XYZ file of C-alpha atoms in Angstrom:
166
model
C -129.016 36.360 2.520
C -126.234 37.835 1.583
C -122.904 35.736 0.018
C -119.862 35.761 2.333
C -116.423 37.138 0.589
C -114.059 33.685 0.849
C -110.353 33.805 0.311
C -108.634 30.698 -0.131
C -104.821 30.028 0.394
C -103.018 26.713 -0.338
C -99.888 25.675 -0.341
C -99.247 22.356 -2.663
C -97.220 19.926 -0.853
C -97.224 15.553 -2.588
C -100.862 16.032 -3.472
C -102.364 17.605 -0.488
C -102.749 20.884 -0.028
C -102.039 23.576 3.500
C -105.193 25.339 3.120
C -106.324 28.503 4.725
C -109.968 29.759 3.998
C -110.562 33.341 5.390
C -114.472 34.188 5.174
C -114.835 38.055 5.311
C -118.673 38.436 6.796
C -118.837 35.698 9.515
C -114.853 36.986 10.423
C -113.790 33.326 10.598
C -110.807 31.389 9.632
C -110.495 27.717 8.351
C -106.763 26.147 8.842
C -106.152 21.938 7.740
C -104.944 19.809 5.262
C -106.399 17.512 2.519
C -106.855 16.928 -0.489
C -109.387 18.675 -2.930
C -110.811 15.024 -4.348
C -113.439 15.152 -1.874
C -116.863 16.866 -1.570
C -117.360 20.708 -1.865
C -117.636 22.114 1.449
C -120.436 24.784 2.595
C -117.964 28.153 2.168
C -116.463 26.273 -1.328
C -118.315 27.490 -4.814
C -118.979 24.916 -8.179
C -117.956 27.638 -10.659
C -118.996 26.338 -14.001
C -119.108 28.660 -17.137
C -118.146 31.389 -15.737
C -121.077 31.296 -13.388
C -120.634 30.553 -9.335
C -123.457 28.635 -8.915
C -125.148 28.345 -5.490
C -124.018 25.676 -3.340
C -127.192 25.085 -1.549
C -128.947 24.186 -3.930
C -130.635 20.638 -5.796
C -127.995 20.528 -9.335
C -130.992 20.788 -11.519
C -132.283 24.163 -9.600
C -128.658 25.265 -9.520
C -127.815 24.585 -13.322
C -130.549 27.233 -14.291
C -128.506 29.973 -13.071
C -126.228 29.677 -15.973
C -127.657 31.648 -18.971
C -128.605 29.313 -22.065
C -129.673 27.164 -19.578
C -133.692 26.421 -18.647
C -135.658 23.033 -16.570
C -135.357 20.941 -19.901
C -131.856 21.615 -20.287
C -130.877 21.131 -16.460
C -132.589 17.890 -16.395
C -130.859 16.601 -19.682
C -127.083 17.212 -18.433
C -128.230 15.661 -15.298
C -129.246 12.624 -16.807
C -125.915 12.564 -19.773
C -123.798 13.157 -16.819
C -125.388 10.099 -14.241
C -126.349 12.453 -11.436
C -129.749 12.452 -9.239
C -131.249 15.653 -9.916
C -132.712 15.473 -5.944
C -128.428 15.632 -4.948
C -127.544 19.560 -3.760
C -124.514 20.818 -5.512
C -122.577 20.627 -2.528
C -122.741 16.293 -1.983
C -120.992 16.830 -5.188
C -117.355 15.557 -5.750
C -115.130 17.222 -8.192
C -115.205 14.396 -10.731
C -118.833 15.244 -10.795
C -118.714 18.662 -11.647
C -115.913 18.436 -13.738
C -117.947 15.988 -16.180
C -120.962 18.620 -15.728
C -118.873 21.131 -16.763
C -117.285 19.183 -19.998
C -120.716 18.241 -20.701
C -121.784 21.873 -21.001
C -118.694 23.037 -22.696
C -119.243 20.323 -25.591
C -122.907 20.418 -25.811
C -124.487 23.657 -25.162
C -123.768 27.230 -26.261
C -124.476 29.228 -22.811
C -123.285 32.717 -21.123
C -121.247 34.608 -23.616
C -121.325 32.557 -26.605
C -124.985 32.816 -26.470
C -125.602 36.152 -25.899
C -122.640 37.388 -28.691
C -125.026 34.758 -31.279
C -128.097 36.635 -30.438
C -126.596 40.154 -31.040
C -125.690 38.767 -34.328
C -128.528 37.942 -35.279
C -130.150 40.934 -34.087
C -127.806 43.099 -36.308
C -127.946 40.665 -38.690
C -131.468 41.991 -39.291
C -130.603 45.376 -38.695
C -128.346 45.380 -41.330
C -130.702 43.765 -43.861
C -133.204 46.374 -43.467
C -136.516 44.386 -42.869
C -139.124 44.116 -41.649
C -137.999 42.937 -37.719
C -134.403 44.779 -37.886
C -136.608 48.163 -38.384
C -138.340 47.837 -35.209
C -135.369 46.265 -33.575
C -133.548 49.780 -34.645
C -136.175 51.735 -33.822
C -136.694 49.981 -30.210
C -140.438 49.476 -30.906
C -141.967 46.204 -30.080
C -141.126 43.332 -32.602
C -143.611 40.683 -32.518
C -146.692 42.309 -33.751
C -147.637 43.809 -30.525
C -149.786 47.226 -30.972
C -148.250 50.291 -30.067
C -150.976 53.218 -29.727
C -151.001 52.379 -26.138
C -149.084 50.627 -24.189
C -145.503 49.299 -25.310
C -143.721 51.281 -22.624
C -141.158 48.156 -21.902
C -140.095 48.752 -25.089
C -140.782 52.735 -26.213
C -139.540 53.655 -22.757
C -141.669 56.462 -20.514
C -143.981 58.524 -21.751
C -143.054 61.991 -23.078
C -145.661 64.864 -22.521
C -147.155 66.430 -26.006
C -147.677 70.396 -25.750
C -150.952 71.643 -26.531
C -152.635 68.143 -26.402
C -155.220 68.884 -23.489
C -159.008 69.023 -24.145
C-alpha cells in the first residue's frame, strides 16, 4: 500500500491550532480546530529519529523500523517508557512519544550515529592494516568464509576467464 503525501497547515491561535490537512492520493481535505495534546490521528506520522514510523502499527513492531533498533531493544524502551507493547502507535498521545523519543535520544545510539561508528571502525581497521581491514579493502568476505566458490554477495558477479574451457 502505498503512503499518502500529507500537507499540514496551522495557524496558532491561544493554544489551539486552525488546521488544514491536504492528503495528495485520496484528494481529500481535513479543515477544524484543536489542540495537538491529543491522540495521533490515522493521516498524522510519530517521527522519531529521523525515522516516520508507521502509524498502524503495535509500538514494539513499529520501533524496529528505526536502525540500531531490534525485538530486544523495542521491548526495553517500551517497558523504561510505561507503555503496553500490544498499544498501535497511533492510541498514542504526544506525551507518549515524546518520552519514547527522549528515551532513545539518551539511551541508544541509532540511525546516523550508528552507522558513522561502524564506518569508523571499519576504517579503523583499514587503516591498521590487518588482518580484517585487508579483506574489508579488498571487498572479500571477512569472517572466515571460503572464497573458491561462492562469495558472490561480497566479490560481486562473476567475470569470464579467456581460454579457461576444457
Amino acid at each position: 500500500m502505498a503512503q499518502a503525501a500529507i500537507f499540514a497547515f496551522g495557524q496558532a491561535c491561544s493554544g489551539y491550532r486552525f488546521i488544514h490537512v491536504f492528503n495528495v492520493l485520496e484528494r481529500r481535505t481535513w479543515f477544524g480546530i484543536g489542540s495537538f495534546g491529543g491522540l495521533f490521528e490515522e493521516g498524522q506520522l510519530a517521527r522519531i529519529a529521523g525515522v516516520n514510523i508507521p502509524t498502524g502499527k503495535r509500538v514494539e513492531i513499529a520501533l524496529r523500523y528505526i536502525h540500531g533498533i531490534g525485538p530486544a531493544k523495542a521491548r526495553e524502551i517500551c517497558e523504561k517508557v510505561g507503555i503496553d507493547s500490544a498499544r498501535r502507535v497511533n492510541q498514542l498521545t504526544d506525551s507518549e512519544v515524546l518520552r519514547i523519543r527522549e528515551t532513545i535520544d539518551a539511551d541508544y545510539m541509532v540511525e546516523g550515529d550508528l552507522r558513522r561508528d561502524t564506518a569508523m571502525n571499519i576504517k579503523r581497521l583499514m587503516d591498521l592494516g590487518c588482518y580484517r581491514g585487508l579483506r574489508h579493502r579488498r571487498g572479500l568476505p571477512v569472517r572466515g568464509q571460503r572464497t573458491h566458490t561462492n562469495a558472490r554477495t561480497r566479490k560481486g558477479p562473476a567475470k569470464a576467464i579467456a581460454g579457461k574451457k576444457k
